[in-house]
mmCIF file of C-alpha atoms and ligand atoms in Angstrom:
data_model
loop_
_atom_site.group_PDB
_atom_site.id
_atom_site.type_symbol
_atom_site.label_atom_id
_atom_site.label_comp_id
_atom_site.label_asym_id
_atom_site.label_seq_id
_atom_site.Cartn_x
_atom_site.Cartn_y
_atom_site.Cartn_z
ATOM 1 C CA MET A 1 132.538 115.084 172.764
ATOM 2 C CA GLY A 2 134.903 116.978 170.662
ATOM 3 C CA GLN A 3 133.918 120.238 168.855
ATOM 4 C CA SER A 4 133.875 117.608 165.819
ATOM 5 C CA PHE A 5 133.470 114.584 164.344
ATOM 6 C CA SER A 6 135.290 112.420 161.833
ATOM 7 C CA LEU A 7 134.208 111.496 158.157
ATOM 8 C CA GLY A 8 136.418 109.924 157.763
ATOM 9 C CA ARG A 9 138.981 110.930 154.550
ATOM 10 C CA ILE A 10 138.857 112.386 151.066
ATOM 11 C CA ALA A 11 142.475 112.173 149.459
ATOM 12 C CA GLY A 12 143.837 111.540 153.228
ATOM 13 C CA ILE A 13 142.523 114.649 154.326
ATOM 14 C CA ARG A 14 140.535 114.398 157.731
ATOM 15 C CA ILE A 15 137.426 115.673 157.091
ATOM 16 C CA GLY A 16 136.058 117.139 160.379
ATOM 17 C CA VAL A 17 131.919 118.476 160.897
ATOM 18 C CA ASN A 18 131.207 120.366 163.783
ATOM 19 C CA TRP A 19 128.251 119.611 165.619
ATOM 20 C CA SER A 20 126.704 122.919 164.093
ATOM 21 C CA VAL A 21 126.451 121.607 160.794
ATOM 22 C CA LEU A 22 123.371 119.391 162.612
ATOM 23 C CA LEU A 23 121.886 122.859 163.093
ATOM 24 C CA ILE A 24 122.050 124.272 159.403
ATOM 25 C CA VAL A 25 121.252 120.658 158.074
ATOM 26 C CA ALA A 26 117.801 120.718 160.077
ATOM 27 C CA LEU A 27 117.098 124.275 159.895
ATOM 28 C CA LEU A 28 117.369 124.323 156.357
ATOM 29 C CA ALA A 29 115.107 121.041 155.782
ATOM 30 C CA TYR A 30 112.945 122.424 157.475
ATOM 31 C CA GLY A 31 112.904 125.627 155.857
ATOM 32 C CA LEU A 32 112.847 123.970 151.994
ATOM 33 C CA ALA A 33 110.668 121.410 153.643
ATOM 34 C CA ALA A 34 107.818 124.228 154.925
ATOM 35 C CA GLY A 35 108.067 126.636 152.389
ATOM 36 C CA GLU A 36 109.922 126.550 149.099
ATOM 37 C CA PHE A 37 109.249 123.443 147.493
ATOM 38 C CA PRO A 38 105.521 123.109 148.580
ATOM 39 C CA ALA A 39 105.631 126.813 147.061
ATOM 40 C CA ALA A 40 108.027 126.031 143.717
ATOM 41 C CA ALA A 41 106.519 122.260 143.293
ATOM 42 C CA PRO A 42 102.390 122.278 144.856
ATOM 43 C CA ARG A 43 100.173 119.345 145.708
ATOM 44 C CA HIS A 44 102.764 116.512 146.709
ATOM 45 C CA PRO A 45 102.705 114.236 149.579
ATOM 46 C CA GLU A 46 104.613 116.143 152.598
ATOM 47 C CA ALA A 47 106.660 112.909 153.219
ATOM 48 C CA GLU A 48 107.926 114.062 149.639
ATOM 49 C CA TYR A 49 108.248 117.568 151.415
ATOM 50 C CA ILE A 50 110.522 116.364 154.219
ATOM 51 C CA VAL A 51 112.794 113.392 151.881
ATOM 52 C CA ALA A 52 113.358 116.423 149.340
ATOM 53 C CA GLY A 53 114.082 118.608 152.314
ATOM 54 C CA VAL A 54 116.561 116.782 154.558
ATOM 55 C CA LEU A 55 118.375 115.337 151.197
ATOM 56 C CA THR A 56 118.207 118.603 149.480
ATOM 57 C CA ALA A 57 120.550 120.606 152.819
ATOM 58 C CA ILE A 58 122.890 117.445 152.782
ATOM 59 C CA ALA A 59 123.713 117.646 149.234
ATOM 60 C CA TYR A 60 124.062 121.212 150.499
ATOM 61 C CA ILE A 61 126.862 119.926 152.717
ATOM 62 C CA GLY A 62 128.829 118.034 150.235
ATOM 63 C CA SER A 63 128.588 120.979 147.702
ATOM 64 C CA LEU A 64 130.179 123.415 150.576
ATOM 65 C CA LEU A 65 132.443 120.251 151.383
ATOM 66 C CA ALA A 66 133.542 120.452 147.780
ATOM 67 C CA HIS A 67 134.189 124.016 148.011
ATOM 68 C CA GLU A 68 137.220 123.514 150.212
ATOM 69 C CA LEU A 69 138.332 119.562 149.230
ATOM 70 C CA ALA A 70 139.044 121.914 145.937
ATOM 71 C CA HIS A 71 140.989 124.170 148.104
ATOM 72 C CA SER A 72 143.119 121.982 150.061
ATOM 73 C CA LEU A 73 143.495 120.096 146.965
ATOM 74 C CA VAL A 74 144.967 123.233 144.902
ATOM 75 C CA ALA A 75 147.424 124.082 147.880
ATOM 76 C CA ARG A 76 148.700 120.934 148.304
ATOM 77 C CA ARG A 77 149.918 121.032 144.324
ATOM 78 C CA ASN A 78 150.876 124.677 145.550
ATOM 79 C CA GLY A 79 153.408 122.393 148.335
ATOM 80 C CA LEU A 80 151.319 123.492 151.117
ATOM 81 C CA GLU A 81 150.839 120.876 153.852
ATOM 82 C CA VAL A 82 147.089 120.121 154.349
ATOM 83 C CA GLU A 83 146.319 119.338 158.416
ATOM 84 C CA ASP A 84 142.696 118.918 157.806
ATOM 85 C CA ILE A 85 138.758 120.065 156.260
ATOM 86 C CA THR A 86 136.250 121.687 158.570
ATOM 87 C CA LEU A 87 132.650 122.156 158.036
ATOM 88 C CA TRP A 88 130.618 124.351 160.684
ATOM 89 C CA LEU A 89 127.584 126.636 161.334
ATOM 90 C CA LEU A 90 129.190 129.393 158.288
ATOM 91 C CA GLY A 91 131.023 126.864 155.647
ATOM 92 C CA GLY A 92 133.879 125.707 155.866
ATOM 93 C CA VAL A 93 137.265 125.800 156.396
ATOM 94 C CA SER A 94 140.414 124.548 155.092
ATOM 95 C CA ARG A 95 143.409 124.219 157.748
ATOM 96 C CA LEU A 96 147.046 124.645 155.799
ATOM 97 C CA GLN A 97 150.702 124.939 156.930
ATOM 98 C CA GLY A 98 153.118 127.131 155.513
ATOM 99 C CA GLU A 99 153.332 129.386 152.827
ATOM 100 C CA VAL A 100 152.133 130.259 149.659
ATOM 101 C CA ARG A 101 155.353 130.246 147.360
ATOM 102 C CA SER A 102 153.550 133.390 144.454
ATOM 103 C CA PRO A 103 151.113 135.402 144.046
ATOM 104 C CA GLY A 104 150.290 132.926 141.485
ATOM 105 C CA ALA A 105 149.708 130.176 143.926
ATOM 106 C CA GLU A 106 147.771 132.068 145.916
ATOM 107 C CA ILE A 107 145.014 132.725 143.101
ATOM 108 C CA ARG A 108 145.313 128.911 142.432
ATOM 109 C CA VAL A 109 144.174 128.092 146.266
ATOM 110 C CA ALA A 110 142.071 130.507 146.781
ATOM 111 C CA GLY A 111 140.567 130.804 143.162
ATOM 112 C CA VAL A 112 139.220 126.994 143.160
ATOM 113 C CA GLY A 113 136.706 126.990 145.616
ATOM 114 C CA PRO A 114 134.286 130.109 144.234
ATOM 115 C CA LEU A 115 135.545 128.260 140.599
ATOM 116 C CA VAL A 116 133.699 124.072 142.401
ATOM 117 C CA SER A 117 130.508 126.805 143.017
ATOM 118 C CA LEU A 118 130.348 128.302 140.255
ATOM 119 C CA ILE A 119 131.200 125.021 138.418
ATOM 120 C CA LEU A 120 128.654 123.322 140.334
ATOM 121 C CA GLY A 121 125.614 125.859 140.607
ATOM 122 C CA GLY A 122 125.540 126.109 137.076
ATOM 123 C CA ALA A 123 125.723 121.739 136.791
ATOM 124 C CA PHE A 124 122.792 121.892 138.875
ATOM 125 C CA TRP A 125 120.441 124.938 137.066
ATOM 126 C CA LEU A 126 121.461 122.960 134.110
ATOM 127 C CA VAL A 127 120.083 119.766 135.024
ATOM 128 C CA ALA A 128 117.026 121.222 136.376
ATOM 129 C CA TRP A 129 116.820 123.071 132.720
ATOM 130 C CA LEU A 130 116.795 119.906 130.945
ATOM 131 C CA LEU A 131 114.985 118.509 133.090
ATOM 132 C CA HIS A 132 111.796 121.627 132.733
ATOM 133 C CA ALA A 133 112.868 121.054 128.617
ATOM 134 C CA ALA A 134 110.767 117.886 129.130
ATOM 135 C CA GLY A 135 108.346 118.345 130.659
ATOM 136 C CA VAL A 136 108.804 116.509 134.604
ATOM 137 C CA ARG A 137 107.870 118.882 137.143
ATOM 138 C CA GLY A 138 108.165 118.603 141.271
ATOM 139 C CA VAL A 139 110.190 118.643 143.490
ATOM 140 C CA LEU A 140 113.389 116.619 141.957
ATOM 141 C CA VAL A 141 113.598 120.095 139.961
ATOM 142 C CA ALA A 142 113.139 122.371 142.575
ATOM 143 C CA ALA A 143 115.805 121.352 144.441
ATOM 144 C CA LEU A 144 118.331 120.502 142.078
ATOM 145 C CA ALA A 145 116.524 124.773 140.783
ATOM 146 C CA TRP A 146 117.577 125.766 144.733
ATOM 147 C CA LEU A 147 121.151 123.567 144.315
ATOM 148 C CA GLY A 148 121.576 125.663 141.739
ATOM 149 C CA GLY A 149 121.405 129.156 142.759
ATOM 150 C CA ILE A 150 122.576 128.418 147.064
ATOM 151 C CA ASN A 151 125.726 127.505 144.426
ATOM 152 C CA ILE A 152 126.267 130.523 142.805
ATOM 153 C CA ILE A 153 124.773 132.475 145.763
ATOM 154 C CA LEU A 154 128.023 130.765 147.310
ATOM 155 C CA ALA A 155 130.285 131.659 144.826
ATOM 156 C CA VAL A 156 129.480 135.558 144.430
ATOM 157 C CA PHE A 157 129.587 135.345 147.615
ATOM 158 C CA ASN A 158 132.638 133.802 148.612
ATOM 159 C CA VAL A 159 134.634 136.551 145.782
ATOM 160 C CA ILE A 160 134.041 139.669 147.794
ATOM 161 C CA PRO A 161 137.342 141.369 148.374
ATOM 162 C CA ALA A 162 137.574 140.616 152.192
ATOM 163 C CA ALA A 163 139.645 138.887 154.158
ATOM 164 C CA PRO A 164 139.176 135.568 155.602
ATOM 165 C CA LEU A 165 136.634 135.078 152.454
ATOM 166 C CA ASP A 166 138.228 133.737 148.891
ATOM 167 C CA GLY A 167 137.937 137.237 147.405
ATOM 168 C CA GLY A 168 140.420 138.311 150.314
ATOM 169 C CA ARG A 169 142.813 136.426 149.322
ATOM 170 C CA LEU A 170 142.760 137.134 145.883
ATOM 171 C CA LEU A 171 142.950 141.454 146.759
ATOM 172 C CA ARG A 172 146.349 140.009 148.431
ATOM 173 C CA ALA A 173 147.532 138.004 145.832
ATOM 174 C CA VAL A 174 146.589 141.297 143.388
ATOM 175 C CA LEU A 175 148.434 143.661 146.353
ATOM 176 C CA TRP A 176 151.659 141.879 146.142
ATOM 177 C CA ARG A 177 152.357 141.614 143.155
ATOM 178 C CA ILE A 178 151.682 144.735 142.371
ATOM 179 C CA THR A 179 153.744 146.297 145.135
ATOM 180 C CA GLY A 180 155.921 143.088 145.525
ATOM 181 C CA ASP A 181 155.616 142.879 149.543
ATOM 182 C CA LYS A 182 152.565 140.458 150.602
ATOM 183 C CA LEU A 183 152.624 141.279 153.469
ATOM 184 C CA LYS A 184 151.757 145.500 153.252
ATOM 185 C CA ALA A 185 149.139 143.299 150.822
ATOM 186 C CA ALA A 186 147.914 141.432 153.794
ATOM 187 C CA VAL A 187 147.222 144.061 155.895
ATOM 188 C CA TRP A 188 145.209 145.860 152.622
ATOM 189 C CA SER A 189 142.749 143.158 152.748
ATOM 190 C CA ALA A 190 142.288 142.657 156.235
ATOM 191 C CA ARG A 191 141.447 146.462 156.645
ATOM 192 C CA SER A 192 138.965 145.113 153.360
ATOM 193 C CA GLY A 193 137.437 142.956 155.651
ATOM 194 C CA GLN A 194 136.774 143.984 158.895
ATOM 195 C CA VAL A 195 135.799 146.919 156.343
ATOM 196 C CA PHE A 196 132.691 144.472 154.872
ATOM 197 C CA GLY A 197 132.019 142.721 158.360
ATOM 198 C CA TRP A 198 130.783 146.443 159.709
ATOM 199 C CA ILE A 199 128.940 147.162 156.727
ATOM 200 C CA LEU A 200 127.413 143.949 156.646
ATOM 201 C CA VAL A 201 127.006 144.166 160.960
ATOM 202 C CA VAL A 202 125.540 147.393 160.359
ATOM 203 C CA LEU A 203 123.162 146.869 157.502
ATOM 204 C CA ALA A 204 121.870 144.303 159.138
ATOM 205 C CA ALA A 205 121.233 145.506 161.783
ATOM 206 C CA TYR A 206 119.415 148.418 160.919
ATOM 207 C CA LEU A 207 116.975 145.824 158.687
ATOM 208 C CA VAL A 208 116.818 143.206 161.410
ATOM 209 C CA LEU A 209 115.753 146.511 164.284
ATOM 210 C CA ALA A 210 113.754 149.136 161.127
ATOM 211 C CA ARG A 211 112.230 146.495 159.325
ATOM 212 C CA ARG A 212 111.469 143.389 161.357
ATOM 213 C CA ASP A 213 113.305 141.310 158.775
ATOM 214 C CA TYR A 214 114.533 138.995 161.243
ATOM 215 C CA ASN A 215 116.563 136.812 158.068
ATOM 216 C CA TRP A 216 119.742 139.533 158.421
ATOM 217 C CA ILE A 217 119.398 138.354 162.051
ATOM 218 C CA TRP A 218 122.406 135.161 160.215
ATOM 219 C CA PHE A 219 123.950 138.152 157.913
ATOM 220 C CA ALA A 220 124.545 140.397 161.075
ATOM 221 C CA LEU A 221 126.915 137.052 161.986
ATOM 222 C CA ILE A 222 128.199 136.470 159.321
ATOM 223 C CA GLY A 223 129.712 139.970 159.813
ATOM 224 C CA TRP A 224 130.891 139.828 162.591
ATOM 225 C CA PHE A 225 132.693 136.713 162.345
ATOM 226 C CA LEU A 226 134.881 138.412 159.541
ATOM 227 C CA ILE A 227 135.328 140.995 161.947
ATOM 228 C CA SER A 228 137.306 139.155 164.294
ATOM 229 C CA ALA A 229 138.866 136.534 161.240
ATOM 230 C CA ALA A 230 140.004 140.149 159.586
ATOM 231 C CA THR A 231 141.074 141.117 162.882
ATOM 232 C CA SER A 232 143.522 138.372 163.419
ATOM 233 C CA GLU A 233 144.293 137.798 160.156
ATOM 234 C CA GLY A 234 145.417 141.806 159.767
ATOM 235 C CA GLN A 235 147.452 141.604 162.819
ATOM 236 C CA GLN A 236 149.225 138.375 162.449
ATOM 237 C CA ALA A 237 150.216 139.913 159.425
ATOM 238 C CA MET A 238 151.903 143.297 161.050
ATOM 239 C CA LEU A 239 153.903 141.337 163.613
ATOM 240 C CA GLN A 240 154.923 139.672 160.681
ATOM 241 C CA SER A 241 156.365 142.726 159.069
ATOM 242 C CA GLN A 242 157.480 144.115 162.313
ATOM 243 C CA LEU A 243 159.626 141.056 162.951
ATOM 244 C CA ARG A 244 161.520 140.631 159.220
ATOM 245 C CA THR A 245 164.493 142.785 160.462
ATOM 246 C CA VAL A 246 164.857 140.648 163.782
ATOM 247 C CA PRO A 247 167.214 137.526 163.774
ATOM 248 C CA VAL A 248 165.227 135.062 165.376
ATOM 249 C CA ARG A 249 168.756 134.119 167.830
ATOM 250 C CA GLN A 250 167.746 137.310 168.884
ATOM 251 C CA ILE A 251 164.946 136.632 170.516
ATOM 252 C CA MET A 252 165.178 133.284 171.528
ATOM 253 C CA THR A 253 165.686 131.964 174.953
ATOM 254 C CA PRO A 254 169.126 130.392 174.819
ATOM 255 C CA ASP A 255 170.651 127.310 176.092
ATOM 256 C CA PRO A 256 166.750 125.474 176.627
ATOM 257 C CA VAL A 257 166.683 122.941 180.181
ATOM 258 C CA THR A 258 165.950 120.147 178.369
ATOM 259 C CA VAL A 259 164.450 117.010 180.009
ATOM 260 C CA PRO A 260 164.622 113.174 179.531
ATOM 261 C CA ALA A 261 162.278 111.292 176.963
ATOM 262 C CA THR A 262 162.224 109.042 179.588
ATOM 263 C CA SER A 263 160.964 111.036 182.970
ATOM 264 C CA THR A 264 156.848 110.354 184.456
ATOM 265 C CA VAL A 265 154.448 112.736 183.108
ATOM 266 C CA ALA A 266 154.371 113.292 186.611
ATOM 267 C CA GLN A 267 158.250 113.832 187.848
ATOM 268 C CA PHE A 268 157.880 116.462 184.675
ATOM 269 C CA LEU A 269 155.166 118.483 186.661
ATOM 270 C CA ASP A 270 156.488 117.598 189.790
ATOM 271 C CA GLU A 271 159.733 118.508 189.813
ATOM 272 C CA TYR A 272 161.054 120.192 186.817
ATOM 273 C CA LEU A 273 158.612 122.266 186.455
ATOM 274 C CA PRO A 274 158.769 123.510 190.038
ATOM 275 C CA ARG A 275 162.317 124.263 189.392
ATOM 276 C CA HIS A 276 162.620 126.067 185.541
ATOM 277 C CA ARG A 277 159.917 129.077 184.937
ATOM 278 C CA HIS A 278 159.410 127.371 181.547
ATOM 279 C CA SER A 279 156.035 126.635 179.559
ATOM 280 C CA ALA A 280 157.614 124.073 177.018
ATOM 281 C CA PHE A 281 160.973 122.501 177.079
ATOM 282 C CA PRO A 282 163.100 120.270 174.184
ATOM 283 C CA VAL A 283 162.336 116.458 175.489
ATOM 284 C CA VAL A 284 165.914 114.354 174.506
ATOM 285 C CA ALA A 285 166.878 110.912 174.324
ATOM 286 C CA ASP A 286 170.745 109.204 174.215
ATOM 287 C CA GLY A 287 171.555 112.990 173.785
ATOM 288 C CA GLN A 288 169.897 114.116 170.627
ATOM 289 C CA THR A 289 166.842 116.458 170.630
ATOM 290 C CA VAL A 290 163.146 114.041 169.607
ATOM 291 C CA GLY A 291 160.198 116.107 170.348
ATOM 292 C CA LEU A 292 159.232 119.258 172.753
ATOM 293 C CA VAL A 293 156.647 119.254 175.263
ATOM 294 C CA THR A 294 154.917 121.788 177.172
ATOM 295 C CA VAL A 295 152.937 122.152 180.244
ATOM 296 C CA HIS A 296 149.669 122.944 178.652
ATOM 297 C CA ARG A 297 150.813 118.704 176.780
ATOM 298 C CA ALA A 298 151.661 117.206 179.770
ATOM 299 C CA SER A 299 148.366 118.327 182.011
ATOM 300 C CA GLN A 300 146.090 116.860 179.704
ATOM 301 C CA VAL A 301 148.018 113.719 180.530
ATOM 302 C CA PRO A 302 144.625 112.362 182.680
ATOM 303 C CA ALA A 303 145.497 112.480 186.748
ATOM 304 C CA ALA A 304 145.813 108.804 186.873
ATOM 305 C CA GLU A 305 148.369 108.545 183.774
ATOM 306 C CA ARG A 306 150.601 110.990 184.653
ATOM 307 C CA GLY A 307 152.812 107.786 186.461
ATOM 308 C CA ARG A 308 153.911 105.868 183.666
ATOM 309 C CA THR A 309 152.580 108.291 181.241
ATOM 310 C CA THR A 310 156.962 108.819 179.188
ATOM 311 C CA LEU A 311 157.396 112.972 178.534
ATOM 312 C CA GLY A 312 158.450 111.054 175.596
ATOM 313 C CA ASP A 313 155.294 109.291 175.063
ATOM 314 C CA VAL A 314 153.274 112.899 174.859
ATOM 315 C CA ALA A 315 155.934 114.685 173.621
ATOM 316 C CA CYS A 316 155.329 116.465 170.490
ATOM 317 C CA PRO A 317 158.145 114.835 167.836
ATOM 318 C CA LEU A 318 160.599 116.870 166.120
ATOM 319 C CA SER A 319 159.214 116.495 162.286
ATOM 320 C CA GLU A 320 156.684 118.578 164.089
ATOM 321 C CA VAL A 321 157.849 121.584 166.185
ATOM 322 C CA ALA A 322 159.725 124.378 163.701
ATOM 323 C CA ARG A 323 163.380 124.817 163.596
ATOM 324 C CA ALA A 324 165.325 127.865 162.593
ATOM 325 C CA ALA A 325 168.291 129.163 162.167
ATOM 326 C CA PRO A 326 169.643 131.572 164.450
ATOM 327 C CA ASP A 327 169.979 134.165 161.401
ATOM 328 C CA GLU A 328 167.165 133.934 159.692
ATOM 329 C CA PRO A 329 164.317 136.444 159.718
ATOM 330 C CA ALA A 330 161.376 135.774 163.161
ATOM 331 C CA ALA A 331 159.347 137.076 159.995
ATOM 332 C CA ASP A 332 160.227 134.157 159.030
ATOM 333 C CA LEU A 333 158.857 131.432 161.351
ATOM 334 C CA LEU A 334 155.856 133.135 161.755
ATOM 335 C CA PRO A 335 153.731 130.848 159.201
ATOM 336 C CA ARG A 336 155.657 127.461 160.957
ATOM 337 C CA LEU A 337 155.027 128.038 164.562
ATOM 338 C CA HIS A 338 152.681 124.892 164.677
ATOM 339 C CA ALA A 339 150.114 123.310 167.185
ATOM 340 C CA CYS A 340 150.883 120.001 168.018
ATOM 341 C CA SER A 341 154.068 122.011 170.142
ATOM 342 C CA ASP A 342 151.987 124.633 171.298
ATOM 343 C CA ASN A 343 153.112 127.018 168.758
ATOM 344 C CA ARG A 344 157.179 127.156 169.912
ATOM 345 C CA ALA A 345 160.099 126.119 167.483
ATOM 346 C CA LEU A 346 162.755 125.078 168.124
ATOM 347 C CA VAL A 347 166.915 127.057 166.926
ATOM 348 C CA PHE A 348 169.337 124.858 166.097
ATOM 349 C CA ALA A 349 172.413 125.797 164.469
ATOM 350 C CA ASP A 350 175.524 123.696 163.564
ATOM 351 C CA GLY A 351 172.792 120.799 163.702
ATOM 352 C CA HIS A 352 172.433 121.528 167.899
ATOM 353 C CA LEU A 353 170.207 122.596 169.516
ATOM 354 C CA ALA A 354 170.978 126.388 170.554
ATOM 355 C CA GLY A 355 167.077 127.632 171.656
ATOM 356 C CA ILE A 356 163.910 127.889 172.135
ATOM 357 C CA VAL A 357 161.196 130.719 170.536
ATOM 358 C CA SER A 358 157.935 130.277 172.282
ATOM 359 C CA PRO A 359 155.403 133.523 171.695
ATOM 360 C CA ALA A 360 155.565 135.331 174.312
ATOM 361 C CA ASP A 361 159.092 136.239 173.324
ATOM 362 C CA LEU A 362 157.905 137.074 170.050
ATOM 363 C CA SER A 363 156.246 139.478 171.701
ATOM 364 C CA HIS A 364 158.467 140.631 174.248
ATOM 365 C CA ALA A 365 160.585 141.432 170.755
ATOM 366 C CA LEU A 366 156.987 143.717 169.550
ATOM 367 C CA GLU A 367 156.959 145.644 172.443
ATOM 368 C CA ARG A 368 160.329 146.428 172.100
ATOM 369 C CA LEU A 369 159.723 147.713 168.379
ATOM 370 C CA SER A 370 157.212 148.678 169.135
ATOM 371 C CA ARG A 371 159.130 151.150 171.656
ATOM 372 C CA THR A 372 161.617 152.133 168.931
ATOM 373 C CA ARG A 373 160.158 152.072 165.909
ATOM 374 C CA GLY A 374 156.352 153.300 166.786
ATOM 375 C CA PRO A 375 153.612 152.319 165.980
ATOM 376 C CA PHE A 376 153.353 150.597 161.515
ATOM 377 C CA GLY A 377 152.199 152.378 159.185
HETATM 378 ZN ZN1 LIG B 401 136.398 129.113 149.783
#
């Protein structure tokens, strides 16, 4: 069983739900049914609170999905590829491939999520208010009002200018427009994410320890998540800015050892690997490069099937492998690296395979750079 299950596709985008979301639905439904709703609309049957609690919790997850879907659809319209959307413990994540081309596109992609949450929140509140004005009382009105409030909180929290929140992306876009330097803007927005994350963690720890307000454990968790995500984004941006002046040719491993598509996974693991100390091999059929196989990918094939599974079957197809030219800056390669090929790229010169770039090549290049240039400032 994986970490998430699929809800199917919307507009061709795979929607995954992490199992932790079920926990959130259960906790929310319990909190609403046992606390929020009986307080807002007393003297209703318990079953009504429970049904309303579950439905409201599901509607909340639906609101998160609408927020993410808005990001994904606008991203696609702005030339990015959308891999999938996963809902998890702390909200949703859209996995986007590629890089936005302008600060304006970044603002549209990042801004539309909170905008959708704000509109949803307003709409829920409006309906709750109209029903209330029409004399309707009860759990339905309380549920709509709660959904209105939570969506507005979601919109406000997400525009806090701290990476990796949407507000961090907006900050990056604004700094990018002002400075003209996208990577420096990314480093600053990541720093603001770290600072905000630490403020949240310290504040939450104080409130939990001094005031014994255990609701804040949740915020400490969010803060911790922000710190780690912002840190890795900042590192990625620094890495990219350092690799701007280095051509791919300089970091690639030239003339990589290739393997035939017709070989079996067993042959690959038992014969090729011991002879060549590489972790990734271009796969060749009829003299053409058709894909890339990594040790990681091959070793995921169950042992019993390795004798009849060919490398052609398990290779990441060429269409999903990042391709590079020898003279382009290595920095341009980073956003194109794909999980399918375990972040390897193939380098082609005049249509011929000229080299391969692995994450190890990139980190070696960075080590050399840091020795000659000193740390990034
Ligand atoms: Zn968002």
